[in-house]
Amino acid sequence: MLSAKVSAALNKQIEMEGSSSQYYLAMASWAETQGLNGVSAFLYVHTDEERMHMLKLLKFVNERGGHGIVPALKQPPVTFKSVKSVFEEILKHEMKVTAEINNLVEITLKEKDYTTHNFLQWYVSEQIEEEALARQIVDKLKLIGDDKSGLYFFDRDLEGMAKTEAAKEAKTGKTEK
Ligand code: OFO
């Protein structure tokens, strides 16, 4: 059974994952309107991943005798300055999420909730991957700078990465949900 403190903290994290999903969906939609099909494909996969993160937490809360609360939708930004700014925002956002996950892990230790602590290790590893990926993409975009043909190839690369990420998510969804 979850303590009130752990349950509230997990519900806060559910909200964060839900808002990450909304945020990346807004980015995907914007990129699509800019003709950046690879970038948008990548971000559409990413928004689904965040929804899966939310769902996984919600189901865990319910399984442990709590009540997973579906958060209200907040309007994310509609337009973005550039592709580079989108990925810089993602990196910044993921660093914030990592800090929140760490905070959550600390709460479970204080509450001596080792089951939830163990469950959260999946999120700890996922955050390492998410931050590394965002950082790698930001570095690529720094190299490209204002080079239009560079951006064209970058968009194509991201199309390939979207396929890899989608395959990974399908596998994770089957085994982790
Ligand atoms: Fe759920 O990892 Fe990103 O936000």
Coordinates of N, CA, C and O and ligand atoms in Angstrom, one line a residue:
M1 N 0.9 -1.2 0.0 CA 0.0 0.0 0.0 C 0.9 1.3 0.0 O 1.9 1.3 0.7
L2 N 0.5 2.2 -0.8 CA 1.3 3.4 -0.9 C 1.0 4.4 0.2 O -0.2 4.5 0.6
S3 N 2.0 5.1 0.7 CA 1.7 6.1 1.8 C 1.1 7.3 1.0 O 1.3 7.5 -0.2
A4 N 0.4 8.2 1.8 CA -0.2 9.4 1.1 C 0.9 10.2 0.5 O 0.7 10.8 -0.6
K5 N 2.1 10.3 1.1 CA 3.2 11.1 0.6 C 3.7 10.6 -0.8 O 3.8 11.3 -1.7
V6 N 3.9 9.2 -0.8 CA 4.4 8.6 -2.1 C 3.3 8.7 -3.2 O 3.6 9.1 -4.3
S7 N 2.1 8.5 -2.8 CA 1.0 8.5 -3.7 C 0.9 10.0 -4.3 O 0.8 10.1 -5.6
A8 N 1.0 11.0 -3.5 CA 0.9 12.4 -4.0 C 2.1 12.7 -4.9 O 1.9 13.3 -6.0
A9 N 3.3 12.2 -4.5 CA 4.5 12.4 -5.4 C 4.4 11.7 -6.7 O 4.8 12.3 -7.7
L10 N 3.8 10.5 -6.7 CA 3.7 9.8 -8.0 C 2.7 10.4 -8.9 O 2.8 10.5 -10.1
N11 N 1.6 10.9 -8.2 CA 0.6 11.7 -9.0 C 1.1 12.9 -9.6 O 0.8 13.3 -10.8
K12 N 2.1 13.6 -8.9 CA 2.7 14.8 -9.4 C 3.5 14.4 -10.7 O 3.6 15.1 -11.7
Q13 N 4.2 13.2 -10.6 CA 5.0 12.8 -11.7 C 4.1 12.4 -12.9 O 4.5 12.6 -14.0
I14 N 3.0 11.8 -12.6 CA 2.0 11.5 -13.7 C 1.7 12.8 -14.5 O 1.7 12.8 -15.7
E15 N 1.5 13.8 -13.7 CA 1.2 15.1 -14.4 C 2.3 15.6 -15.2 O 2.2 16.1 -16.3
M16 N 3.5 15.4 -14.7 CA 4.7 15.9 -15.4 C 4.9 15.1 -16.7 O 5.2 15.7 -17.8
E17 N 4.7 13.8 -16.7 CA 4.8 13.0 -17.9 C 3.8 13.4 -18.9 O 4.0 13.4 -20.1
G18 N 2.5 13.6 -18.4 CA 1.4 14.0 -19.3 C 1.8 15.4 -19.9 O 1.5 15.6 -21.1
S19 N 2.3 16.3 -19.2 CA 2.6 17.6 -19.8 C 3.8 17.5 -20.7 O 3.9 18.2 -21.7
S20 N 4.8 16.6 -20.5 CA 5.9 16.3 -21.4 C 5.3 15.9 -22.7 O 5.7 16.3 -23.8
S21 N 4.3 15.0 -22.6 CA 3.7 14.4 -23.9 C 3.0 15.5 -24.7 O 3.1 15.6 -25.9
Q22 N 2.3 16.4 -24.0 CA 1.6 17.6 -24.6 C 2.6 18.5 -25.3 O 2.4 19.0 -26.4
Y23 N 3.7 18.7 -24.6 CA 4.8 19.6 -25.0 C 5.4 19.1 -26.3 O 5.5 19.8 -27.3
Y24 N 5.7 17.8 -26.3 CA 6.4 17.2 -27.5 C 5.4 17.1 -28.7 O 5.8 17.2 -29.8
L25 N 4.1 16.9 -28.3 CA 3.1 16.9 -29.4 C 3.0 18.2 -30.1 O 2.9 18.3 -31.3
A26 N 3.0 19.3 -29.3 CA 3.0 20.7 -29.9 C 4.2 20.9 -30.8 O 4.1 21.5 -31.9
M27 N 5.4 20.4 -30.3 CA 6.6 20.6 -31.1 C 6.5 19.8 -32.4 O 6.9 20.2 -33.5
A28 N 5.9 18.5 -32.3 CA 5.8 17.7 -33.5 C 4.9 18.4 -34.5 O 5.2 18.4 -35.7
S29 N 3.8 18.9 -34.1 CA 2.8 19.6 -34.9 C 3.4 20.8 -35.6 O 3.3 21.0 -36.8
W30 N 4.2 21.6 -34.8 CA 4.8 22.7 -35.4 C 5.8 22.3 -36.5 O 5.8 22.9 -37.6
A31 N 6.6 21.3 -36.2 CA 7.7 20.8 -37.1 C 7.0 20.3 -38.4 O 7.5 20.6 -39.5
E32 N 5.9 19.7 -38.3 CA 5.2 19.2 -39.5 C 4.7 20.3 -40.4 O 4.8 20.3 -41.6
T33 N 4.3 21.4 -39.8 CA 3.9 22.6 -40.6 C 5.0 23.3 -41.2 O 4.9 24.1 -42.1
Q34 N 6.2 23.0 -40.8 CA 7.4 23.6 -41.4 C 8.1 22.7 -42.4 O 9.1 23.0 -42.9
G35 N 7.4 21.6 -42.7 CA 7.9 20.7 -43.8 C 9.1 19.8 -43.2 O 9.8 19.2 -44.0
L36 N 9.2 19.8 -41.9 CA 10.3 19.0 -41.3 C 9.7 17.6 -40.9 O 9.4 17.4 -39.8
N37 N 9.6 16.8 -41.9 CA 8.9 15.5 -41.7 C 9.6 14.5 -40.8 O 9.0 13.8 -40.0
G38 N 10.9 14.5 -40.9 CA 11.7 13.6 -40.0 C 11.7 14.1 -38.6 O 11.5 13.3 -37.7
V39 N 11.8 15.4 -38.4 CA 11.8 16.0 -37.0 C 10.4 15.7 -36.4 O 10.3 15.3 -35.3
S40 N 9.3 15.9 -37.2 CA 8.0 15.7 -36.6 C 7.8 14.2 -36.4 O 7.2 13.9 -35.3
A41 N 8.3 13.3 -37.2 CA 8.1 11.9 -37.0 C 8.8 11.5 -35.7 O 8.2 10.8 -34.9
F42 N 10.0 12.0 -35.5 CA 10.7 11.7 -34.2 C 9.9 12.2 -33.0 O 9.8 11.5 -32.0
L43 N 9.4 13.5 -33.1 CA 8.7 14.0 -32.0 C 7.3 13.4 -31.8 O 6.9 13.3 -30.6
Y44 N 6.7 12.9 -32.8 CA 5.4 12.1 -32.6 C 5.7 10.8 -31.8 O 4.9 10.4 -31.0
V45 N 6.8 10.2 -32.1 CA 7.2 9.0 -31.3 C 7.4 9.4 -29.9 O 7.0 8.7 -29.0
H46 N 8.1 10.5 -29.7 CA 8.5 11.0 -28.4 C 7.3 11.3 -27.5 O 7.2 11.0 -26.3
T47 N 6.3 11.9 -28.1 CA 5.1 12.3 -27.4 C 4.4 11.0 -26.9 O 3.9 10.9 -25.8
D48 N 4.4 9.9 -27.8 CA 3.8 8.7 -27.4 C 4.5 8.0 -26.2 O 4.0 7.4 -25.4
E49 N 5.9 8.1 -26.3 CA 6.7 7.6 -25.2 C 6.3 8.2 -23.9 O 6.2 7.5 -22.9
E50 N 6.2 9.5 -23.9 CA 5.8 10.2 -22.6 C 4.5 9.8 -22.1 O 4.3 9.6 -20.9
R51 N 3.5 9.5 -23.0 CA 2.2 9.1 -22.6 C 2.4 7.7 -22.0 O 1.7 7.4 -21.0
M52 N 3.3 6.9 -22.5 CA 3.5 5.5 -22.0 C 4.1 5.7 -20.6 O 3.7 4.9 -19.7
H53 N 5.0 6.6 -20.4 CA 5.6 6.9 -19.1 C 4.5 7.2 -18.0 O 4.5 6.8 -16.9
M54 N 3.6 8.1 -18.5 CA 2.5 8.5 -17.6 C 1.6 7.3 -17.3 O 1.2 7.0 -16.1
L55 N 1.2 6.5 -18.3 CA 0.4 5.3 -18.1 C 1.0 4.3 -17.2 O 0.3 3.7 -16.3
K56 N 2.2 4.1 -17.4 CA 3.0 3.1 -16.5 C 2.9 3.5 -15.0 O 2.7 2.7 -14.2
L57 N 3.1 4.8 -14.8 CA 3.0 5.3 -13.4 C 1.5 5.2 -12.9 O 1.3 4.7 -11.7
L58 N 0.6 5.6 -13.7 CA -0.8 5.5 -13.3 C -1.3 4.1 -12.9 O -1.9 3.9 -11.9
K59 N -0.9 3.2 -13.7 CA -1.2 1.8 -13.4 C -0.5 1.3 -12.2 O -1.1 0.5 -11.4
F60 N 0.7 1.7 -12.0 CA 1.4 1.3 -10.8 C 0.7 1.8 -9.5 O 0.5 1.1 -8.5
V61 N 0.3 3.1 -9.6 CA -0.4 3.7 -8.4 C -1.6 2.9 -8.1 O -1.9 2.5 -6.9
N62 N -2.4 2.6 -9.1 CA -3.6 1.8 -8.9 C -3.4 0.4 -8.4 O -4.1 0.0 -7.5
E63 N -2.3 -0.2 -8.9 CA -2.0 -1.6 -8.5 C -1.6 -1.6 -7.0 O -1.8 -2.6 -6.3
R64 N -1.0 -0.5 -6.5 CA -0.6 -0.4 -5.2 C -1.6 0.2 -4.2 O -1.3 0.6 -3.1
G65 N -2.8 0.2 -4.6 CA -3.9 0.6 -3.7 C -4.2 2.1 -3.7 O -5.0 2.6 -2.9
G66 N -3.5 2.9 -4.6 CA -3.7 4.3 -4.7 C -4.7 4.6 -5.8 O -5.4 3.7 -6.3
H67 N -4.7 5.9 -6.2 CA -5.6 6.3 -7.3 C -4.8 7.2 -8.2 O -4.5 8.3 -7.8
G68 N -4.5 6.7 -9.4 CA -3.8 7.5 -10.4 C -4.7 8.5 -11.0 O -5.8 8.2 -11.5
I69 N -4.3 9.8 -10.8 CA -5.2 10.9 -11.3 C -4.8 11.4 -12.7 O -3.6 11.7 -12.9
V70 N -5.7 11.4 -13.6 CA -5.5 11.9 -15.0 C -5.4 13.5 -14.9 O -6.4 14.1 -14.4
P71 N -4.2 14.0 -15.3 CA -4.1 15.5 -15.1 C -4.9 16.3 -16.2 O -5.2 15.8 -17.3
A72 N -5.2 17.6 -15.9 CA -5.8 18.5 -16.8 C -4.8 18.8 -17.9 O -3.6 18.8 -17.7
L73 N -5.3 19.1 -19.1 CA -4.5 19.5 -20.2 C -4.2 21.0 -20.1 O -5.1 21.8 -20.0
K74 N -2.9 21.3 -20.2 CA -2.5 22.7 -20.3 C -2.0 23.0 -21.7 O -1.4 22.2 -22.3
Q75 N -2.3 24.2 -22.2 CA -1.9 24.6 -23.5 C -0.4 24.8 -23.6 O 0.2 25.7 -23.0
P76 N 0.3 23.9 -24.4 CA 1.7 24.1 -24.6 C 2.0 25.2 -25.6 O 1.0 25.7 -26.3
P77 N 3.2 25.7 -25.8 CA 3.5 26.7 -26.9 C 3.0 26.2 -28.2 O 3.0 25.0 -28.5
V78 N 2.7 27.1 -29.1 CA 2.1 26.8 -30.4 C 3.3 26.9 -31.5 O 3.3 26.0 -32.4
T79 N 4.1 27.9 -31.4 CA 5.2 28.0 -32.4 C 6.5 28.0 -31.6 O 6.6 28.3 -30.4
F80 N 7.6 27.7 -32.4 CA 8.9 27.6 -31.8 C 9.9 28.4 -32.8 O 9.6 28.5 -34.0
K81 N 10.9 28.9 -32.2 CA 11.9 29.7 -32.9 C 12.6 29.0 -34.0 O 12.7 29.5 -35.1
S82 N 13.1 27.8 -33.7 CA 13.9 27.0 -34.7 C 13.9 25.6 -34.2 O 13.6 25.3 -33.1
V83 N 14.4 24.7 -35.1 CA 14.6 23.3 -34.7 C 15.6 23.2 -33.6 O 15.4 22.4 -32.6
K84 N 16.6 24.0 -33.6 CA 17.6 24.0 -32.6 C 17.0 24.4 -31.2 O 17.2 23.7 -30.2
S85 N 16.2 25.4 -31.3 CA 15.5 25.8 -30.0 C 14.6 24.7 -29.5 O 14.5 24.5 -28.2
V86 N 14.0 24.0 -30.4 CA 13.1 22.9 -29.9 C 13.9 21.8 -29.1 O 13.5 21.5 -28.0
F87 N 15.0 21.4 -29.7 CA 15.8 20.4 -29.0 C 16.5 20.9 -27.8 O 16.8 20.2 -26.8
E88 N 16.9 22.2 -27.8 CA 17.4 22.8 -26.6 C 16.4 22.8 -25.4 O 16.7 22.5 -24.3
E89 N 15.1 23.1 -25.8 CA 14.0 23.0 -24.9 C 13.8 21.6 -24.3 O 13.6 21.4 -23.2
I90 N 13.9 20.6 -25.2 CA 13.7 19.3 -24.8 C 14.8 18.9 -23.8 O 14.5 18.3 -22.8
L91 N 16.1 19.2 -24.1 CA 17.1 18.9 -23.2 C 16.9 19.5 -21.8 O 17.0 18.9 -20.8
K92 N 16.5 20.8 -21.8 CA 16.3 21.5 -20.6 C 15.1 20.8 -19.8 O 15.2 20.6 -18.6
H93 N 14.1 20.5 -20.6 CA 12.9 19.9 -19.9 C 13.3 18.5 -19.4 O 12.9 18.2 -18.2
E94 N 14.0 17.7 -20.1 CA 14.4 16.4 -19.6 C 15.3 16.5 -18.4 O 15.2 15.6 -17.5
M95 N 16.1 17.5 -18.3 CA 17.0 17.7 -17.1 C 16.1 18.0 -15.9 O 16.3 17.5 -14.8
K96 N 15.0 18.7 -16.1 CA 14.0 19.0 -15.1 C 13.3 17.7 -14.6 O 13.2 17.5 -13.4
V97 N 13.0 16.9 -15.6 CA 12.3 15.6 -15.3 C 13.2 14.7 -14.5 O 12.8 14.1 -13.5
T98 N 14.5 14.7 -14.9 CA 15.5 13.8 -14.1 C 15.5 14.3 -12.7 O 15.5 13.5 -11.8
A99 N 15.6 15.6 -12.5 CA 15.6 16.1 -11.1 C 14.4 15.7 -10.3 O 14.5 15.3 -9.1
E100 N 13.2 15.7 -11.0 CA 12.0 15.3 -10.3 C 12.0 13.8 -10.0 O 11.5 13.4 -8.9
I101 N 12.5 13.0 -10.9 CA 12.6 11.5 -10.6 C 13.5 11.3 -9.4 O 13.2 10.5 -8.6
N102 N 14.7 12.0 -9.4 CA 15.6 11.8 -8.3 C 14.9 12.2 -7.0 O 15.1 11.5 -6.0
N103 N 14.2 13.3 -7.0 CA 13.4 13.7 -5.9 C 12.4 12.7 -5.4 O 12.3 12.4 -4.2
L104 N 11.8 12.1 -6.3 CA 10.8 11.0 -6.1 C 11.5 9.8 -5.4 O 11.0 9.2 -4.5
V105 N 12.7 9.4 -6.0 CA 13.4 8.3 -5.4 C 13.8 8.6 -4.0 O 13.7 7.7 -3.1
E106 N 14.2 9.8 -3.7 CA 14.6 10.2 -2.4 C 13.4 10.1 -1.4 O 13.5 9.6 -0.3
I107 N 12.2 10.5 -1.9 CA 11.0 10.4 -1.0 C 10.7 8.9 -0.7 O 10.4 8.6 0.5
T108 N 10.9 8.0 -1.7 CA 10.6 6.6 -1.4 C 11.6 6.0 -0.4 O 11.2 5.2 0.4
L109 N 12.8 6.5 -0.4 CA 13.8 6.0 0.6 C 13.4 6.5 2.0 O 13.5 5.8 2.9
K110 N 13.0 7.8 2.1 CA 12.6 8.4 3.3 C 11.4 7.7 3.9 O 11.3 7.5 5.1
E111 N 10.5 7.3 3.0 CA 9.3 6.6 3.4 C 9.5 5.1 3.6 O 8.5 4.3 3.9
K112 N 10.7 4.6 3.3 CA 11.0 3.2 3.3 C 10.1 2.3 2.4 O 9.7 1.2 2.7
D113 N 9.7 2.9 1.3 CA 8.9 2.2 0.3 C 9.8 1.6 -0.8 O 10.1 2.2 -1.8
Y114 N 10.3 0.4 -0.5 CA 11.3 -0.2 -1.4 C 10.7 -0.7 -2.7 O 11.4 -0.9 -3.7
T115 N 9.4 -1.0 -2.6 CA 8.8 -1.5 -3.9 C 8.7 -0.4 -4.9 O 9.1 -0.6 -6.1
T116 N 8.3 0.8 -4.5 CA 8.2 2.0 -5.4 C 9.6 2.4 -5.8 O 9.9 2.7 -6.9
H117 N 10.5 2.3 -4.8 CA 11.9 2.6 -5.1 C 12.4 1.7 -6.3 O 13.1 2.2 -7.2
N118 N 12.1 0.5 -6.2 CA 12.6 -0.5 -7.2 C 11.9 -0.2 -8.6 O 12.5 -0.2 -9.6
F119 N 10.6 0.1 -8.5 CA 9.8 0.4 -9.7 C 10.4 1.7 -10.4 O 10.5 1.7 -11.6
L120 N 10.9 2.6 -9.6 CA 11.4 3.9 -10.2 C 12.7 3.7 -10.9 O 13.1 4.6 -11.6
Q121 N 13.4 2.6 -10.7 CA 14.7 2.5 -11.3 C 14.6 2.5 -12.8 O 15.5 2.9 -13.5
W122 N 13.5 2.0 -13.3 CA 13.3 2.0 -14.8 C 13.3 3.5 -15.3 O 13.9 3.8 -16.3
Y123 N 12.7 4.4 -14.5 CA 12.7 5.8 -14.9 C 14.1 6.4 -14.8 O 14.4 7.3 -15.6
V124 N 14.8 6.0 -13.8 CA 16.2 6.5 -13.6 C 17.0 6.2 -14.9 O 17.6 7.1 -15.4
S125 N 16.9 4.9 -15.3 CA 17.7 4.6 -16.6 C 17.1 5.3 -17.8 O 17.9 5.7 -18.6
E126 N 15.8 5.4 -17.9 CA 15.2 6.0 -19.0 C 15.7 7.5 -19.1 O 15.9 8.0 -20.2
Q127 N 15.8 8.1 -18.0 CA 16.2 9.5 -18.0 C 17.7 9.7 -18.5 O 18.0 10.6 -19.2
I128 N 18.5 8.7 -18.2 CA 19.9 8.8 -18.7 C 19.9 8.8 -20.2 O 20.5 9.6 -20.9
E129 N 19.1 7.8 -20.8 CA 18.9 7.7 -22.2 C 18.3 9.0 -22.8 O 18.8 9.5 -23.9
E130 N 17.3 9.5 -22.2 CA 16.6 10.6 -22.8 C 17.5 11.9 -22.9 O 17.5 12.6 -23.8
E131 N 18.2 12.1 -21.8 CA 19.1 13.2 -21.7 C 20.2 13.1 -22.7 O 20.6 14.0 -23.4
A132 N 20.8 11.9 -22.8 CA 21.9 11.6 -23.7 C 21.5 11.9 -25.2 O 22.2 12.5 -26.0
L133 N 20.3 11.4 -25.5 CA 19.8 11.5 -26.9 C 19.6 13.0 -27.2 O 20.0 13.5 -28.3
A134 N 18.9 13.7 -26.3 CA 18.7 15.2 -26.6 C 20.0 15.9 -26.7 O 20.1 16.8 -27.6
R135 N 20.9 15.6 -25.9 CA 22.2 16.3 -25.9 C 23.0 16.0 -27.2 O 23.5 16.9 -27.8
Q136 N 22.9 14.7 -27.7 CA 23.5 14.3 -28.9 C 22.9 15.1 -30.1 O 23.6 15.6 -31.0
I137 N 21.6 15.3 -30.1 CA 20.9 16.0 -31.2 C 21.2 17.5 -31.1 O 21.5 18.1 -32.2
V138 N 21.3 18.1 -29.9 CA 21.6 19.5 -29.8 C 23.1 19.7 -30.4 O 23.3 20.7 -31.1
D139 N 24.0 18.8 -30.0 CA 25.4 18.9 -30.5 C 25.4 18.9 -32.1 O 26.1 19.6 -32.7
K140 N 24.6 18.0 -32.7 CA 24.5 17.9 -34.1 C 24.1 19.2 -34.7 O 24.6 19.7 -35.7
L141 N 23.0 19.8 -34.1 CA 22.4 21.0 -34.6 C 23.4 22.2 -34.5 O 23.4 23.1 -35.3
K142 N 24.3 22.1 -33.5 CA 25.3 23.2 -33.3 C 26.3 23.1 -34.4 O 26.7 24.1 -35.0
L143 N 26.6 21.9 -34.8 CA 27.6 21.7 -36.0 C 27.0 22.2 -37.3 O 27.6 22.8 -38.1
I144 N 25.7 21.9 -37.5 CA 25.0 22.3 -38.7 C 24.9 23.8 -38.8 O 25.0 24.3 -39.9
G145 N 24.6 24.5 -37.7 CA 24.5 25.9 -37.8 C 23.4 26.4 -38.7 O 22.2 25.8 -38.6
D146 N 23.7 27.3 -39.6 CA 22.6 27.8 -40.5 C 22.7 27.1 -41.9 O 22.0 27.5 -42.8
D147 N 23.4 26.0 -42.0 CA 23.6 25.3 -43.3 C 22.3 24.6 -43.6 O 21.9 23.6 -43.0
K148 N 21.6 25.1 -44.7 CA 20.3 24.5 -45.1 C 20.4 23.0 -45.5 O 19.5 22.2 -45.2
S149 N 21.5 22.7 -46.3 CA 21.5 21.3 -46.7 C 21.9 20.4 -45.5 O 21.4 19.3 -45.5
G150 N 22.6 20.9 -44.5 CA 22.8 20.2 -43.3 C 21.5 19.9 -42.6 O 21.3 18.7 -42.1
L151 N 20.6 20.8 -42.6 CA 19.3 20.6 -41.9 C 18.5 19.6 -42.7 O 17.8 18.8 -42.1
Y152 N 18.6 19.6 -44.0 CA 17.9 18.6 -44.8 C 18.4 17.2 -44.4 O 17.5 16.3 -44.2
F153 N 19.7 17.0 -44.3 CA 20.2 15.7 -44.0 C 19.8 15.3 -42.5 O 19.6 14.2 -42.2
F154 N 19.9 16.3 -41.7 CA 19.5 16.1 -40.3 C 18.1 15.6 -40.2 O 17.8 14.7 -39.4
D155 N 17.2 16.3 -41.0 CA 15.8 15.9 -41.0 C 15.6 14.4 -41.4 O 14.8 13.6 -40.8
R156 N 16.4 14.0 -42.4 CA 16.4 12.6 -42.9 C 16.9 11.7 -41.8 O 16.3 10.6 -41.6
D157 N 17.9 12.1 -41.2 CA 18.5 11.2 -40.1 C 17.5 11.0 -39.0 O 17.4 9.9 -38.5
L158 N 16.7 12.1 -38.7 CA 15.7 11.9 -37.6 C 14.6 11.0 -38.0 O 14.0 10.4 -37.1
E159 N 14.3 10.9 -39.3 CA 13.3 10.0 -39.8 C 13.7 8.6 -39.4 O 12.9 7.8 -38.9
G160 N 15.0 8.3 -39.6 CA 15.5 7.0 -39.3 C 15.5 6.7 -37.8 O 15.1 5.6 -37.4
M161 N 15.9 7.8 -37.1 CA 15.9 7.6 -35.6 C 14.5 7.4 -35.1 O 14.2 6.7 -34.1
A162 N 13.5 8.0 -35.7 CA 12.1 7.9 -35.3 C 11.7 6.4 -35.4 O 11.0 5.9 -34.5
K163 N 12.1 5.8 -36.5 CA 11.8 4.3 -36.7 C 12.4 3.5 -35.6 O 11.8 2.6 -35.1
T164 N 13.7 3.8 -35.3 CA 14.4 3.0 -34.3 C 13.7 3.2 -32.9 O 13.5 2.2 -32.2
E165 N 13.3 4.5 -32.6 CA 12.7 4.8 -31.3 C 11.3 4.1 -31.2 O 10.9 3.6 -30.2
A166 N 10.6 4.1 -32.4 CA 9.2 3.5 -32.4 C 9.3 2.0 -32.1 O 8.5 1.4 -31.4
A167 N 10.4 1.4 -32.7 CA 10.6 -0.1 -32.5 C 10.9 -0.3 -31.1 O 10.4 -1.3 -30.5
K168 N 11.7 0.5 -30.5 CA 12.1 0.4 -29.1 C 10.9 0.5 -28.2 O 10.7 -0.2 -27.3
E169 N 10.1 1.5 -28.5 CA 8.9 1.8 -27.7 C 7.9 0.6 -27.8 O 7.3 0.2 -26.8
A170 N 7.7 0.0 -29.0 CA 6.8 -1.1 -29.2 C 7.3 -2.3 -28.3 O 6.5 -2.9 -27.6
K171 N 8.6 -2.5 -28.3 CA 9.2 -3.6 -27.4 C 9.0 -3.3 -25.9 O 8.5 -4.1 -25.2
T172 N 9.3 -2.0 -25.6 CA 9.2 -1.6 -24.1 C 7.7 -1.7 -23.7 O 7.4 -2.2 -22.6
G173 N 6.8 -1.2 -24.6 CA 5.4 -1.2 -24.3 C 4.9 -2.7 -24.0 O 4.1 -2.9 -23.0
K174 N 5.4 -3.6 -24.8 CA 5.0 -5.0 -24.6 C 5.5 -5.6 -23.3 O 4.8 -6.3 -22.6
T175 N 6.7 -5.2 -22.9 CA 7.4 -5.9 -21.8 C 7.2 -5.1 -20.5 O 7.2 -5.7 -19.4
E176 N 7.0 -3.8 -20.6 CA 7.0 -3.0 -19.3 C 5.7 -2.5 -18.8 O 5.6 -2.1 -17.7
K177 N 4.7 -2.5 -19.7 CA 3.4 -1.9 -19.3 C 2.7 -2.7 -18.3 O 2.8 -3.9 -18.3
Ligands
OFO1 FE1 9.3 10.7 -19.4 O1 10.9 11.1 -19.9 FE2 10.9 12.6 -20.9 O2 10.0 13.7 -19.9

